[in-house]
Every structure is written in C-alpha cells, then in structure tokens.
Coordinates of C-alpha atoms in Angstrom, one line a residue:
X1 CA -27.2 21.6 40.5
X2 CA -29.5 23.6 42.8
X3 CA -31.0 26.6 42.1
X4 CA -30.8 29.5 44.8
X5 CA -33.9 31.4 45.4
X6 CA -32.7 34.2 43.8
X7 CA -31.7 32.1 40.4
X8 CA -35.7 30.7 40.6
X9 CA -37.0 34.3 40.8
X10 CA -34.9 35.4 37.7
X11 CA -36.4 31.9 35.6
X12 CA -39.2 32.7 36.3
X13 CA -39.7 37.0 36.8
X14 CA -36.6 37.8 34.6
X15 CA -33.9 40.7 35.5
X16 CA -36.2 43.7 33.5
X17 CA -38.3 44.1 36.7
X18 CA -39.7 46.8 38.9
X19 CA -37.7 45.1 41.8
X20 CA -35.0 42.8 43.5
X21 CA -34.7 40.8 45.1
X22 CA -32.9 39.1 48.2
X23 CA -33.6 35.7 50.0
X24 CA -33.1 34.3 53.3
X25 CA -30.4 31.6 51.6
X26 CA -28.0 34.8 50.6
X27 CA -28.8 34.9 47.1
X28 CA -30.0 37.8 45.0
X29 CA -32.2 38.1 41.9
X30 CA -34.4 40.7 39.9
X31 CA -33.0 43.9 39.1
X32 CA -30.1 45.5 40.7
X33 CA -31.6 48.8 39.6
X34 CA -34.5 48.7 40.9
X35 CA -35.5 51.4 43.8
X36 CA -37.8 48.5 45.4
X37 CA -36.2 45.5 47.2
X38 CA -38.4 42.6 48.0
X39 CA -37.0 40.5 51.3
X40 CA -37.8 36.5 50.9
X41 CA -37.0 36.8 54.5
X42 CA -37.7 33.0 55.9
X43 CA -38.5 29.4 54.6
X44 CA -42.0 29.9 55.5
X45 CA -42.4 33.1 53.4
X46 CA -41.1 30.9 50.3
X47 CA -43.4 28.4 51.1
X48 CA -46.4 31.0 51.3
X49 CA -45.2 31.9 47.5
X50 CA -44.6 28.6 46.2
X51 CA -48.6 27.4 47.7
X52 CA -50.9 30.3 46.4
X53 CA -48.8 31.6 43.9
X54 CA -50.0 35.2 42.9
X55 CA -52.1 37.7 45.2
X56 CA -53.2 35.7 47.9
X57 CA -49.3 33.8 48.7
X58 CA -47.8 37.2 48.5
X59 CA -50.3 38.9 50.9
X60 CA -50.3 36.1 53.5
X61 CA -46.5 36.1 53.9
X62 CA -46.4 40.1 53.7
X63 CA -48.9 40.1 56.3
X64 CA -47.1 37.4 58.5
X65 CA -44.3 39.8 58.2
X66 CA -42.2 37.3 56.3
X67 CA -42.1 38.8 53.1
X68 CA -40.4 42.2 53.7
X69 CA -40.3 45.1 51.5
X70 CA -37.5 47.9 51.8
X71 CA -39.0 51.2 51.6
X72 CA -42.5 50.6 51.3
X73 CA -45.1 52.6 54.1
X74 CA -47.0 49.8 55.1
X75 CA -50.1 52.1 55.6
X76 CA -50.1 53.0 51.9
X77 CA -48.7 51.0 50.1
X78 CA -50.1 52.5 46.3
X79 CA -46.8 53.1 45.2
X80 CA -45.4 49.6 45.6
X81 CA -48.7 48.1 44.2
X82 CA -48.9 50.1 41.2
X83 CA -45.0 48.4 40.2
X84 CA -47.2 44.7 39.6
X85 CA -50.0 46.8 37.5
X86 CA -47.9 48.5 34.8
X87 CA -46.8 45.7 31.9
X88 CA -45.5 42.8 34.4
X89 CA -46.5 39.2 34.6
X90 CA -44.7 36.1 35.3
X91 CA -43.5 33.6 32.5
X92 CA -43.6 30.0 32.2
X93 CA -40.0 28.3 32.2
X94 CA -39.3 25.6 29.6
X95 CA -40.4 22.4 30.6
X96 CA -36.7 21.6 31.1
X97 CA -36.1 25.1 33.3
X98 CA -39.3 24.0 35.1
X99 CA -38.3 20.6 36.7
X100 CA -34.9 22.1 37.5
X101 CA -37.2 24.9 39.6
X102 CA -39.4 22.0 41.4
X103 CA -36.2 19.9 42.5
X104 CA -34.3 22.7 44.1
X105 CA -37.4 23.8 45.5
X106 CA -38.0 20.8 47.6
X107 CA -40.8 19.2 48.3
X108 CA -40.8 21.1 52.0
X109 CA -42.0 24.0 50.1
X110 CA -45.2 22.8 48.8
X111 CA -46.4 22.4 52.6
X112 CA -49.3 24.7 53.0
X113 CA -48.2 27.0 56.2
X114 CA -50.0 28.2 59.1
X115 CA -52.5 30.6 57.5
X116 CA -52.7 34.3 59.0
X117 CA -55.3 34.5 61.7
X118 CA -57.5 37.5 60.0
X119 CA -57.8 35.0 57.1
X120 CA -61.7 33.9 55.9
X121 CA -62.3 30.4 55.1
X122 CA -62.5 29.2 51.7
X123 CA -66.1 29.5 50.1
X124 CA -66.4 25.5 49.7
X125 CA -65.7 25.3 53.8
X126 CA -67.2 28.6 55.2
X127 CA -71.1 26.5 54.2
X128 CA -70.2 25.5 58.2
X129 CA -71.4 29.6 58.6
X130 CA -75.0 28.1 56.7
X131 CA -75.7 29.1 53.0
X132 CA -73.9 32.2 51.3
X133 CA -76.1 35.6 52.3
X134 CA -78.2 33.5 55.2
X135 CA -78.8 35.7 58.0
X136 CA -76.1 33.6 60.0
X137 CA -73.1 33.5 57.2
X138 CA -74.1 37.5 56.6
X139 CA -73.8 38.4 60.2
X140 CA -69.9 36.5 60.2
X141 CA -68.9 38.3 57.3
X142 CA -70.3 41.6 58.9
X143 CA -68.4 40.6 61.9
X144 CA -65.1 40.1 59.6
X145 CA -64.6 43.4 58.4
X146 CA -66.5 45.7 60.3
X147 CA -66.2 44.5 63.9
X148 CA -62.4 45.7 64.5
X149 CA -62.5 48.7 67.1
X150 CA -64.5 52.0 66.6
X151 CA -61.2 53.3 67.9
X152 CA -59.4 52.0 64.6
X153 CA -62.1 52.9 62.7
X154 CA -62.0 56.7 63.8
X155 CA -58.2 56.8 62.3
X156 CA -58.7 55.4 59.4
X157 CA -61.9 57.2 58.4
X158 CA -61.6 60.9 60.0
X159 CA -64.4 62.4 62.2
X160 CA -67.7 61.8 59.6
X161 CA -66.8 57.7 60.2
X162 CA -67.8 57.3 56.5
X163 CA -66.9 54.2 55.4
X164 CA -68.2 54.8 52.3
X165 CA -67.5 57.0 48.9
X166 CA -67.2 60.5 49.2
X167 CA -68.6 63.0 46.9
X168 CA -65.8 65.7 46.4
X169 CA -67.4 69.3 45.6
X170 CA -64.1 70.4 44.1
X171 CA -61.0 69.0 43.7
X172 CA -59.5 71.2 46.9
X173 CA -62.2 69.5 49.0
X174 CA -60.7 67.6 52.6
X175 CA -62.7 64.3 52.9
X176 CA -64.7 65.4 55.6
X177 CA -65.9 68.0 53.4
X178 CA -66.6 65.0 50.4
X179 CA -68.1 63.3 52.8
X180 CA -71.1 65.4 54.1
X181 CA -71.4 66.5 50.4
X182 CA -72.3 63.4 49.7
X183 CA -74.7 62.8 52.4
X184 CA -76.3 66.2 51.4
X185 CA -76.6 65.1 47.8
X186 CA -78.4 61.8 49.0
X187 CA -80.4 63.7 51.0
X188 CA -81.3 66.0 47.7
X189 CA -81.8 63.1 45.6
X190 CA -84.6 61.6 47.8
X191 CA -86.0 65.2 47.7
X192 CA -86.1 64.9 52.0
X193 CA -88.2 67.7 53.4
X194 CA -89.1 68.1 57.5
X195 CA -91.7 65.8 58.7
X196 CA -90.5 63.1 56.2
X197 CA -89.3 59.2 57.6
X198 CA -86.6 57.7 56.2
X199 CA -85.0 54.2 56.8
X200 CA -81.4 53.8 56.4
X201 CA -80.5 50.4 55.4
X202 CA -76.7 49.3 56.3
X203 CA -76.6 52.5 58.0
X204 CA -72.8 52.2 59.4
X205 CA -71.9 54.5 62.1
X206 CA -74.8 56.7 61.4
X207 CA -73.5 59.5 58.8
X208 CA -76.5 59.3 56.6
X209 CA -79.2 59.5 59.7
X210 CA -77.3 62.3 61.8
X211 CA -77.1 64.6 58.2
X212 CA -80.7 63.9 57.4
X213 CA -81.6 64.8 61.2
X214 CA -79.7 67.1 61.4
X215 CA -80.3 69.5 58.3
X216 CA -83.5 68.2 56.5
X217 CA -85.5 67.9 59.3
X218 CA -86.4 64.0 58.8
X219 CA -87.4 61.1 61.6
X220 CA -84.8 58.1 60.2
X221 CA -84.6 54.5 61.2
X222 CA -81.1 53.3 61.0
X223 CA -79.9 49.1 60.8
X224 CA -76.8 47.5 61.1
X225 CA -75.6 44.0 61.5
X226 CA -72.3 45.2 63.4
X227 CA -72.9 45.6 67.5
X228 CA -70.3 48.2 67.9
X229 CA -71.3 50.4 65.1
X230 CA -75.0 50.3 66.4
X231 CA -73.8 51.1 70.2
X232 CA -71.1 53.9 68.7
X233 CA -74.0 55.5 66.3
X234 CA -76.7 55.5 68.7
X235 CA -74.6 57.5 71.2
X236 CA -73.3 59.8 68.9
X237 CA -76.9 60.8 67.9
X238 CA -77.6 61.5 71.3
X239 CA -74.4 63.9 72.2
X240 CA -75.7 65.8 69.4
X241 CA -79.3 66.1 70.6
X242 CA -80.5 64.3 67.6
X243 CA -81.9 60.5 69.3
X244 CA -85.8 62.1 69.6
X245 CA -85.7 61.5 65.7
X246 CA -82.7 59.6 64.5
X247 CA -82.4 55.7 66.1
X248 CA -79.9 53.5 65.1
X249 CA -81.1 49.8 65.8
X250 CA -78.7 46.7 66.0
X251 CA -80.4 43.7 63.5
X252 CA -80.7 42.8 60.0
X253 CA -82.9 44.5 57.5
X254 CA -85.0 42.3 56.7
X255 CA -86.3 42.3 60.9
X256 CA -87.5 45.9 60.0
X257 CA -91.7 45.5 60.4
X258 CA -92.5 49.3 60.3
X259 CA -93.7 50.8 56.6
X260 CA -95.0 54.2 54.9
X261 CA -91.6 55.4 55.0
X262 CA -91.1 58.4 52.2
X263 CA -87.4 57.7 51.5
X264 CA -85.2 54.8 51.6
X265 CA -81.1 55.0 51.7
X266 CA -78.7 52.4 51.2
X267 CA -75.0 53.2 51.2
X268 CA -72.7 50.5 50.9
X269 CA -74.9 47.5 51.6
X270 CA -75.8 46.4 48.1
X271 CA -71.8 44.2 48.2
X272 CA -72.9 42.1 51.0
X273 CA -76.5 40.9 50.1
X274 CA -75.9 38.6 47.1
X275 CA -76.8 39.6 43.5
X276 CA -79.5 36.1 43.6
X277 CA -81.1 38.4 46.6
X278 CA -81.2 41.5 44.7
X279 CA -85.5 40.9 43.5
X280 CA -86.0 40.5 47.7
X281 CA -84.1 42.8 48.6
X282 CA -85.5 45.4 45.8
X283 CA -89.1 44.2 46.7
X284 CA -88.2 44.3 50.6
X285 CA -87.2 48.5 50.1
X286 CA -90.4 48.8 47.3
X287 CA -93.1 47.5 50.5
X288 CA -91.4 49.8 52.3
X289 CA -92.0 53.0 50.8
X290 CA -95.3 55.1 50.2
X291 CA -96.2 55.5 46.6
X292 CA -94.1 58.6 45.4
X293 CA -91.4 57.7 47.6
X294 CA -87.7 57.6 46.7
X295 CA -84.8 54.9 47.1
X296 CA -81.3 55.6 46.3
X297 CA -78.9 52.7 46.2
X298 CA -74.8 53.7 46.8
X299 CA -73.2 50.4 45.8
X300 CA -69.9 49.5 44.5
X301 CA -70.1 48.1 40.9
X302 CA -68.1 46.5 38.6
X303 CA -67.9 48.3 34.4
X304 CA -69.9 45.1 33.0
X305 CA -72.7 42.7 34.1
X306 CA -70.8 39.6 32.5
X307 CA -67.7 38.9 35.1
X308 CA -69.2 36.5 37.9
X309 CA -70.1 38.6 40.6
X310 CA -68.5 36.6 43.5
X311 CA -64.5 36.3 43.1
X312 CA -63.2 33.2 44.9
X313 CA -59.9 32.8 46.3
X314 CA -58.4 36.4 45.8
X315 CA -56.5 38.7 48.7
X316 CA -60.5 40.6 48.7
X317 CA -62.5 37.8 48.9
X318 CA -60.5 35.7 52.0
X319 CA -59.5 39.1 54.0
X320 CA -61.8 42.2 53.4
X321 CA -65.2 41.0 52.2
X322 CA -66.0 37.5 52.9
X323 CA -68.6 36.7 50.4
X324 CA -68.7 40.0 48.8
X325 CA -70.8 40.4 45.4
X326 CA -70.6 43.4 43.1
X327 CA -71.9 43.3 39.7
X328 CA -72.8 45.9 36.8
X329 CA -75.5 48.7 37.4
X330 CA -77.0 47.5 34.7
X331 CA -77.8 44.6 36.5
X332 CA -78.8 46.5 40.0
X333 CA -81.4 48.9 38.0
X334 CA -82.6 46.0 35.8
X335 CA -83.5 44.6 39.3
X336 CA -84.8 47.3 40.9
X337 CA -87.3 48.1 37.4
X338 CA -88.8 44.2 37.9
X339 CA -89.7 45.0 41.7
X340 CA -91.7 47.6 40.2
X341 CA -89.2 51.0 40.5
X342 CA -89.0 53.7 37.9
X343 CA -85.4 54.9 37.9
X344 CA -85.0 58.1 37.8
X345 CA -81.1 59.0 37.4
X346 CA -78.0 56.7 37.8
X347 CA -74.4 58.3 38.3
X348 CA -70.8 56.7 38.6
X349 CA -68.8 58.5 41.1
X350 CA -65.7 56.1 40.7
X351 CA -63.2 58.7 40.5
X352 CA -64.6 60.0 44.2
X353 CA -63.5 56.7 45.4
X354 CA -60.2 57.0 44.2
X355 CA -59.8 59.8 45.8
X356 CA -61.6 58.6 49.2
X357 CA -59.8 55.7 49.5
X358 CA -57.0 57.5 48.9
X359 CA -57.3 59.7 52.0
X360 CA -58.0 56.8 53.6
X361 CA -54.5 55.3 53.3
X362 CA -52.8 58.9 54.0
X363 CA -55.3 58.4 57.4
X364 CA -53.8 55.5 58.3
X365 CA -50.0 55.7 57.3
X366 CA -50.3 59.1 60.0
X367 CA -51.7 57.4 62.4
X368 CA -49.8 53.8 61.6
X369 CA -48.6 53.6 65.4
X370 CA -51.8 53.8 67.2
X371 CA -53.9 51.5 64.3
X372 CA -51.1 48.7 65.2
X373 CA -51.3 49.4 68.5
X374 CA -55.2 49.1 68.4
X375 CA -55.8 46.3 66.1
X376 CA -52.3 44.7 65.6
X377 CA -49.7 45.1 63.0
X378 CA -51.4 41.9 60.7
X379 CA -54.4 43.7 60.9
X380 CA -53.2 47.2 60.1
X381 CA -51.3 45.5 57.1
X382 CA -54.2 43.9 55.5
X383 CA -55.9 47.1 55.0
X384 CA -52.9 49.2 53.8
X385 CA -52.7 47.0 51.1
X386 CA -56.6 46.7 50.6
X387 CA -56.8 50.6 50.7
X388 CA -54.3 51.0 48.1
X389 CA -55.4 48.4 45.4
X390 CA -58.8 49.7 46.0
X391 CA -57.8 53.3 45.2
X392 CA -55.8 51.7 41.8
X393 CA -59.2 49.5 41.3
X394 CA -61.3 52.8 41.0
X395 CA -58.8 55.0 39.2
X396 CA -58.1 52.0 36.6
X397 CA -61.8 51.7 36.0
X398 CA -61.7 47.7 37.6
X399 CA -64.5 48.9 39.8
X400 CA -66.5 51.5 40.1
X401 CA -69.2 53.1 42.0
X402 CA -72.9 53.7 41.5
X403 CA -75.7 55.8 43.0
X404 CA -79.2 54.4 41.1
X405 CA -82.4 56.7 42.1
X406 CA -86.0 54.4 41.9
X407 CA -89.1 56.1 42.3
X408 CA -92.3 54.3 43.8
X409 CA -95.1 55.6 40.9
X410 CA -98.2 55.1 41.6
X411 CA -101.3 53.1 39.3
X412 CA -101.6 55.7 37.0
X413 CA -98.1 56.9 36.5
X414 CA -98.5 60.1 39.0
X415 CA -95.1 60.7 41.1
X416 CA -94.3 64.3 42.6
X417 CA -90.8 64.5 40.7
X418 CA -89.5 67.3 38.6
X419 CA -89.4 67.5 35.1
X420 CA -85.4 67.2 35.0
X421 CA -83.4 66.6 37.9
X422 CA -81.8 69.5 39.9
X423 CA -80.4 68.1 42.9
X424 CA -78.6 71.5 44.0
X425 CA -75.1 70.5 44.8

C-alpha cells in the first residue's frame, strides 16, 4: 500500500499538532483543529522537505513559494514560528513504519531541487570566495546581506537606518526614539566631548557618525565594506551640513592608516570578523587609540562561550549571515583584556533586540507591497522569517546582545575615568 502525504506527515508529526495539513495529492494530515494550515502545495516542495529535513527544507520551499501557509503575514511571521518552539519535535517511525515512508515516497523525492537564488553556498564550497573572514570571502558575505536596495532598507528600518539594536528608554519608546538613545548612550560611554576623533568601525548607514557629529561635537571616520551604504551615508551627512567632520569611507577596516583617535565604536561588526580574528582585530582598535581612550564593542552574543561559534547548514548561516560568528562575551572581553584593554562595564541589552527586531517585522508587514516590489517576494520572505526567529532568539535567551567598554590605560595605570560609571541615560 502507498502512503499519501498526508498519512507520512501523521507517522511521522502525529495528529496532537499546532497545524494541518494539506498536500498537493488531496490528502490531509495533522490536526483538523488546528487554526494553522500548512499547504504541501507541489512535488518540488515535498522534495525540498524530504532533502534538508528540518529548518533549512522548510525555508527553501516557503521561500520558493511552494510551501504555503494559510493565514500567516509573510512579513511577520512570529506567530507562526513560535507554534515549532513550544513542546514539538518530530518522532522516529518504527523501522517497519519507516521503510513503508521511503517506498511511497519514491525515490524522485530524494532529488535535491533547484536551490532558491538568495541561497549562500555551503561552507565546504564557498573556500572558491578564498579562506573564511579573508578580505575577499568578507566582502561577499557583506555583499549578501547588506547590498539589497537602500530603498528596502529604509522600510524595513524607519528613518535612523539602524540596523542594529536599539536601546528603548522606556517601554512606550517608538524605535526611532530606541534608536538614537542608543547612539546617545554610546556616545556617553566613550565619554565623547567636542574636539574629540572617533573611528567608527562597520559604521552602516552612518547612525553612529551623524549622532556623534551632530550632538557631541566630534570629527568621526566611518568604514564599511557595503558600496551603497557608503554612497547613501556620505550623502546623508552632507544634507545635514555635517560632511566638514563626519566621512563615511567605502573599504575594509583593516585599510584604515590614520591613528590617535580618542574613541573607537563598533556596532554590529564583531558577527562578521571571525572569533580566530578577534586578538587582530582587538590589537587593530588598541593601535588605534591614544592612551586613555575608549572602545565600545555592540555585538551579538550567544549566553555561553562553549557552542561552536560558526553554525553550518542552518536557514541563518546559508541566507542571512554567510559566515557569521557569534560567541560568548566572555570570550569577546577575554580577548579584548589580552590586546591589552581594561574593561570597564559590559551590559546585555537582549531584551532591546527583541523588541527592535520586533518593530522591524511590523516595518516590513506595512510596507510588504513596496519591499516585494523593491527586492522581490523571495527576498522579502527570507527576512520575514529571519526577523521573526531573531525576535524569539532574543526573547528566549538563544542569543543575546552585548555592549563591552575597554579602556586604553596607560604604563602606570593612569586613565581619566570616573570612579563608578554614570553614563546619564
């Protein structure tokens, strides 16, 4: 006898699930109950499933549009996610059950598909991009995820472009409002003061540099790998009257030659370097500063230095963050002590990200349209569903985020620093 797909989703899933299900062959399985219907729409999406099964089968025939779910809002997705986090897993049929499931499978369905277009390379084929974190592979990943369109960019993010965590004041806070609170408190912790240089590393679409400018009265250096958020950056520093002392250049980091600065920044950059780079990259930002200056790192981090730092294979790894490393603080300030930092305060804002990435999704389910119409509807679903896990991630305490304060001391232990921290916000 042959199984329908509906009759191998129960073997395996069960009926007491957060779904049902329907299949292109007319069958039905999971729960008839359930409020969420899932929509094996074609052949292709069942082979998608059968060939990565898990994460990454599921995303690339949701994002193919094969795999349909009733109901869902494709530009925030949470809800749906959250059903797969809460007691669910798949069980292993009888060995008897199991060779029933393989026959009236096929062997059609263990043919790899065509793989979505946005889709990385797998790590053990991408070495054709040179070795993980050289300047070549770094400036492909960069190009991955942050090259899209400004345009996109400005609907998913709001007007700060802040692709970064927020810093909500109070719970009533709008994100723009997070957003320049946490530029201001990065701008406290480095204790900026007019006439001071700062060098933003990673600097994104300028946030950091324009606030600094702006209201502390600094000269910044900005650096990005990604062309279009140099060209957007550098023009929006000028419409404000601010490019005399804010520059946003177009290169990698480690190009910068100028020194003495008094402060170094660097929001979101930490993921993309490579935890093996971390004493260069610590020592690069240490040169760089005069004695008594300040660095603050703003990195994502995970809640223990044992998990491997690099996950290979997952929905993250092959469509948001090629290459992408986080690790433990513990690990970033253990580094940034052996280049010679004292660190001065560390501070977990992962409940901020929740709530940023959160806004980020209710950006881009309002403006769903215009994002598909701008960067394609493949495109617009890979980060609904990257938003969405990433707000669970934060809230669930699978990731979470830290800002680490080093201090440059000099020879004999003299630093202009406070006795205890007051940052002011």
């Amino acid at each position: 006898m042959t199984l329908s797909i509906g009759e191998i989703s129960d073997r395996i899933f069960g009926t007491d699930v957060p779904f049902a299900v329907k299949a292109y062959d007319g069958s039905r399985g999971g729960n008839p109950d359930a409020v969420v219907t899932i929509d094996i729409s074609n052949e292709r999406a069942l082979r998608y499933l059968v060939t990565a099964p898990g994460e990454l089968g599921l995303a690339r025939a949701y994002i193919q549009g094969d795999l349909l779910v009733e109901g869902i809002d494709p530009g925030d997705p949470y809800d749906f996610l959250t059903l797969f986090l809460d007691d669910f897993e798949a069980k292993r049929p009888p060995v008897g059950e199991l060779a029933e499931i393989l026959k009236s499978l096929g062997r059609k369905s263990f043919r790899v598909p065509e793989l979505p277009a946005q889709e990385a390379l797998p790590q053990w084929r991408r070495a054709v991009e040179g070795l993980r974190h050289s300047r070549k592979r770094d400036a492909e990943a960069i190009h991955h995820h942050y090259d899209v369109s400004n345009a996109f960019y400005e609907l998913v993010l709001g007007p700060t472009m802040a692709y970064t965590c927020a810093c909500y004041p109070d719970a009533d806070a709008t994100l723009e409002q997070a957003q320049e609170h946490k530029f201001d408190l990065v701008c406290r912790k480095l204790g900026l003061r007019p006439g001071m240089r700062l060098l933003d590393i990673g600097c994104g679409w300028g946030g950091m540099v324009k606030h600094a400018v702006q209201h502390y009265g600094v000269t910044a250096l900005g650096v990005t790998l990604s062309a279009e958020q140099a060209s957007w950056a550098q023009q929006h520093l000028k419409e404000n009257g601010l490019d005399d002392r804010g520059e946003i250049r177009h290169g990698d980091y480690r190009d910068i030659t100028e020194t003495g600065f008094d402060a170094v920044s660097s929001i979101g950059l930490t993921e993309h370097i490579g935890v093996k780079n971390y004493p260069s990259y610590f020592k690069f930002n240490y040169d760089k500063l005069k004695v008594g200056g300040r660095m603050l790192n703003h990195s994502i981090t995970r809640p223990d230095n044992k998990t491997p730092a690099l996950t290979r294979g997952g929905f993250i790894n092959r469509y948001v963050f090629p290459d992408g490393e986080i690790t433990g603080a513990g690990t970033i300030i253990s580094a940034m002590e052996d280049q010679g930092f004292e660190v001065r305060h560390s501070e977990d804002l992962r409940e901020h990200y929740a709530r940023t990435t959160r806004a980020w999704c209710r950006n881009l389910s309002a403006n769903w349209d215009e994002c598909v119409r701008d960067a394609g509807v493949q495109t617009s679903r890979i980060w609904g569903l990257y938003l969405a896990g990433s707000a669970i991630g934060f809230e669930r305490n699978h990731i979470q985020l830290h800002q680490v304060l080093g201090q440059k001391v000099a020879e004999n232990g003299q630093a202009p620093y406070p006795l205890r921290y007051d940052f002011g916000v």
